[in-house]
């Protein structure tokens, strides 16, 4: 199988990740709950992961709050900043992990920037929405459907200039596109542990400028007598037992990224996406590609997109089809009715695999 | 070695203190806060050699790491709060 669904989750992991999970499962108890060796060891492993994350994202260790995935983090962040009376500006490429919590709260939403790979339009629309009265911003760093990398640094500058708090969804960028939390000045940046950070499923990180409003209430191993959740980070965002095995794996994934650097990973992913995209384009399929692109591309097949994905699967290429939990993105791009087939390249996939993908697709392109 | 104790509100803060003090060549170790010291129940502390305690407190302050209280064992063996 050639795995091209890294946008959903990373399939291949560095061997150190698996070793770290297994080691933690064999030797770790619950961190911060006891003074015996296994509990202390668990505490050290969790702290090491916080340190590694703080190094990768340029933040303080306590600003690293562990979550179960990016959606969990986004819900916590949105729940902190958004009220029913809030006026929220989002980009045209948000995932349901952003739009559904906003819908549930009932905030007024304005969508700014609907043109794919058009940074100028994104920034201008965004600024107009802020001038129109938006008082909170939530935007994705990179579209999970089309791979469009939004100009988040400039969007962040706009938010800071107009003093509006903002949340960045780094689901598709964390681990490949650089994120400097302090420089960005975001209130929250949410990310999964199991995609670009190469950790296991069931892990995520929410970078917090300030303590969030708790989403879950419970034991933190601190200030137990007090019935309010602790006011300080990271405890305020971490009730209950942490996923120590997962965090151990996540730490190993981040350590790998720090050792090898992320620039070459992004370049490889982009190159692979371009090779495939060019081939699909040559064969007459509408392909969404542009300059500010990650390792994810989408195209519209001539058959039903799910049938097309099934044909890919029969040819041992794993892709995702449909709306990718991002109907807004499809609405913006005009593919809401057809859906798309998404190819997302990630760790473990190299150019030689991509040439093999093109070779296999060439044989079946008339069925797609 | 006469051990002093610095209590913290949470594990992460104690761990940050441990890393920082060790970087500054002060031997220290995270430990559970004795129950009677824990005030609001449950916590973590740093065990530090009393000869290093004032330097340790200075380093923590320089690095914006907040501890709750400092305790030392006096000559008669009793533990008393250190007022700084």
Tab-separated table of N, CA and C in Angstrom, chain A residues 279-287 299-309 311-312 337-341 361-368:
chain	number	residue	atom	x	y	z
A	279	UNK	N	0.695	15.296	-13.114
A	279	UNK	CA	0.249	14.144	-13.905
A	279	UNK	C	-1.271	14.166	-14.075
A	280	UNK	N	-1.971	14.383	-12.980
A	280	UNK	CA	-3.449	14.423	-13.032
A	280	UNK	C	-3.917	15.551	-13.940
A	281	UNK	N	-3.241	16.660	-13.854
A	281	UNK	CA	-3.589	17.818	-14.688
A	281	UNK	C	-3.372	17.499	-16.167
A	282	UNK	N	-2.271	16.816	-16.437
A	282	UNK	CA	-1.942	16.446	-17.822
A	282	UNK	C	-3.025	15.527	-18.390
A	283	UNK	N	-3.618	14.689	-17.529
A	283	UNK	CA	-4.654	13.756	-17.970
A	283	UNK	C	-6.042	14.397	-18.012
A	284	UNK	N	-6.100	15.691	-17.740
A	284	UNK	CA	-7.357	16.411	-17.914
A	284	UNK	C	-8.251	16.497	-16.690
A	285	UNK	N	-7.747	16.139	-15.523
A	285	UNK	CA	-8.573	16.256	-14.320
A	285	UNK	C	-8.411	17.658	-13.714
A	286	UNK	N	-9.518	18.242	-13.205
A	286	UNK	CA	-9.362	19.515	-12.492
A	286	UNK	C	-8.595	19.276	-11.187
A	287	UNK	N	-7.418	19.887	-11.076
A	287	UNK	CA	-6.570	19.714	-9.893
A	287	UNK	C	-6.384	21.074	-9.233
A	299	UNK	N	-8.296	16.606	-6.349
A	299	UNK	CA	-8.735	16.708	-7.741
A	299	UNK	C	-10.160	16.174	-7.833
A	300	UNK	N	-10.819	16.551	-8.936
A	300	UNK	CA	-12.196	16.097	-9.163
A	300	UNK	C	-12.159	15.006	-10.230
A	301	UNK	N	-12.515	13.778	-9.864
A	301	UNK	CA	-12.506	12.697	-10.860
A	301	UNK	C	-13.742	12.798	-11.764
A	302	UNK	N	-13.750	12.014	-12.828
A	302	UNK	CA	-14.899	12.026	-13.728
A	302	UNK	C	-16.021	11.141	-13.197
A	303	UNK	N	-15.686	10.152	-12.361
A	303	UNK	CA	-16.694	9.298	-11.730
A	303	UNK	C	-16.971	9.852	-10.334
A	304	UNK	N	-17.924	9.215	-9.629
A	304	UNK	CA	-18.181	9.604	-8.246
A	304	UNK	C	-16.873	9.521	-7.464
A	305	UNK	N	-16.628	10.526	-6.603
A	305	UNK	CA	-15.320	10.588	-5.937
A	305	UNK	C	-15.081	9.364	-5.054
A	306	UNK	N	-16.134	8.815	-4.437
A	306	UNK	CA	-15.946	7.625	-3.585
A	306	UNK	C	-15.615	6.403	-4.438
A	307	UNK	N	-16.223	6.330	-5.626
A	307	UNK	CA	-15.887	5.229	-6.551
A	307	UNK	C	-14.433	5.356	-6.981
A	308	UNK	N	-14.026	6.595	-7.241
A	308	UNK	CA	-12.624	6.839	-7.647
A	308	UNK	C	-11.673	6.403	-6.531
A	309	UNK	N	-12.019	6.751	-5.287
A	309	UNK	CA	-11.160	6.370	-4.156
A	309	UNK	C	-11.089	4.863	-4.022
A	311	UNK	N	-11.258	2.748	-6.466
A	311	UNK	CA	-10.345	2.273	-7.515
A	311	UNK	C	-8.891	2.494	-7.079
A	312	UNK	N	-8.631	3.620	-6.471
A	312	UNK	CA	-7.289	3.856	-5.905
A	312	UNK	C	-6.948	2.725	-4.927
A	337	UNK	N	-20.698	19.799	-4.430
A	337	UNK	CA	-21.550	18.741	-4.989
A	337	UNK	C	-20.736	17.506	-5.371
A	338	UNK	N	-19.596	17.743	-5.964
A	338	UNK	CA	-18.811	16.602	-6.473
A	338	UNK	C	-17.944	15.978	-5.389
A	339	UNK	N	-17.533	16.790	-4.412
A	339	UNK	CA	-16.477	16.332	-3.507
A	339	UNK	C	-15.170	16.225	-4.288
A	340	UNK	N	-14.129	15.823	-3.628
A	340	UNK	CA	-12.850	15.627	-4.313
A	340	UNK	C	-12.186	14.362	-3.800
A	341	UNK	N	-11.203	13.910	-4.532
A	341	UNK	CA	-10.287	12.891	-4.029
A	341	UNK	C	-9.050	13.636	-3.559
A	361	UNK	N	-1.529	5.071	-11.630
A	361	UNK	CA	-2.681	5.879	-12.032
A	361	UNK	C	-2.787	5.952	-13.548
A	362	UNK	N	-1.655	5.963	-14.196
A	362	UNK	CA	-1.671	6.052	-15.657
A	362	UNK	C	-2.460	4.873	-16.246
A	363	UNK	N	-2.347	3.714	-15.615
A	363	UNK	CA	-3.034	2.509	-16.116
A	363	UNK	C	-4.537	2.595	-15.891
A	364	UNK	N	-4.958	3.319	-14.854
A	364	UNK	CA	-6.385	3.295	-14.494
A	364	UNK	C	-7.076	4.634	-14.717
A	365	UNK	N	-6.350	5.592	-15.313
A	365	UNK	CA	-6.889	6.949	-15.366
A	365	UNK	C	-8.199	7.037	-16.116
A	366	UNK	N	-8.432	6.134	-17.051
A	366	UNK	CA	-9.683	6.179	-17.786
A	366	UNK	C	-10.877	5.698	-16.958
A	367	UNK	N	-10.601	5.091	-15.835
A	367	UNK	CA	-11.687	4.639	-14.934
A	367	UNK	C	-12.026	5.698	-13.874
A	368	UNK	N	-11.201	6.751	-13.818
A	368	UNK	CA	-11.366	7.703	-12.703
A	368	UNK	C	-12.306	8.868	-13.019
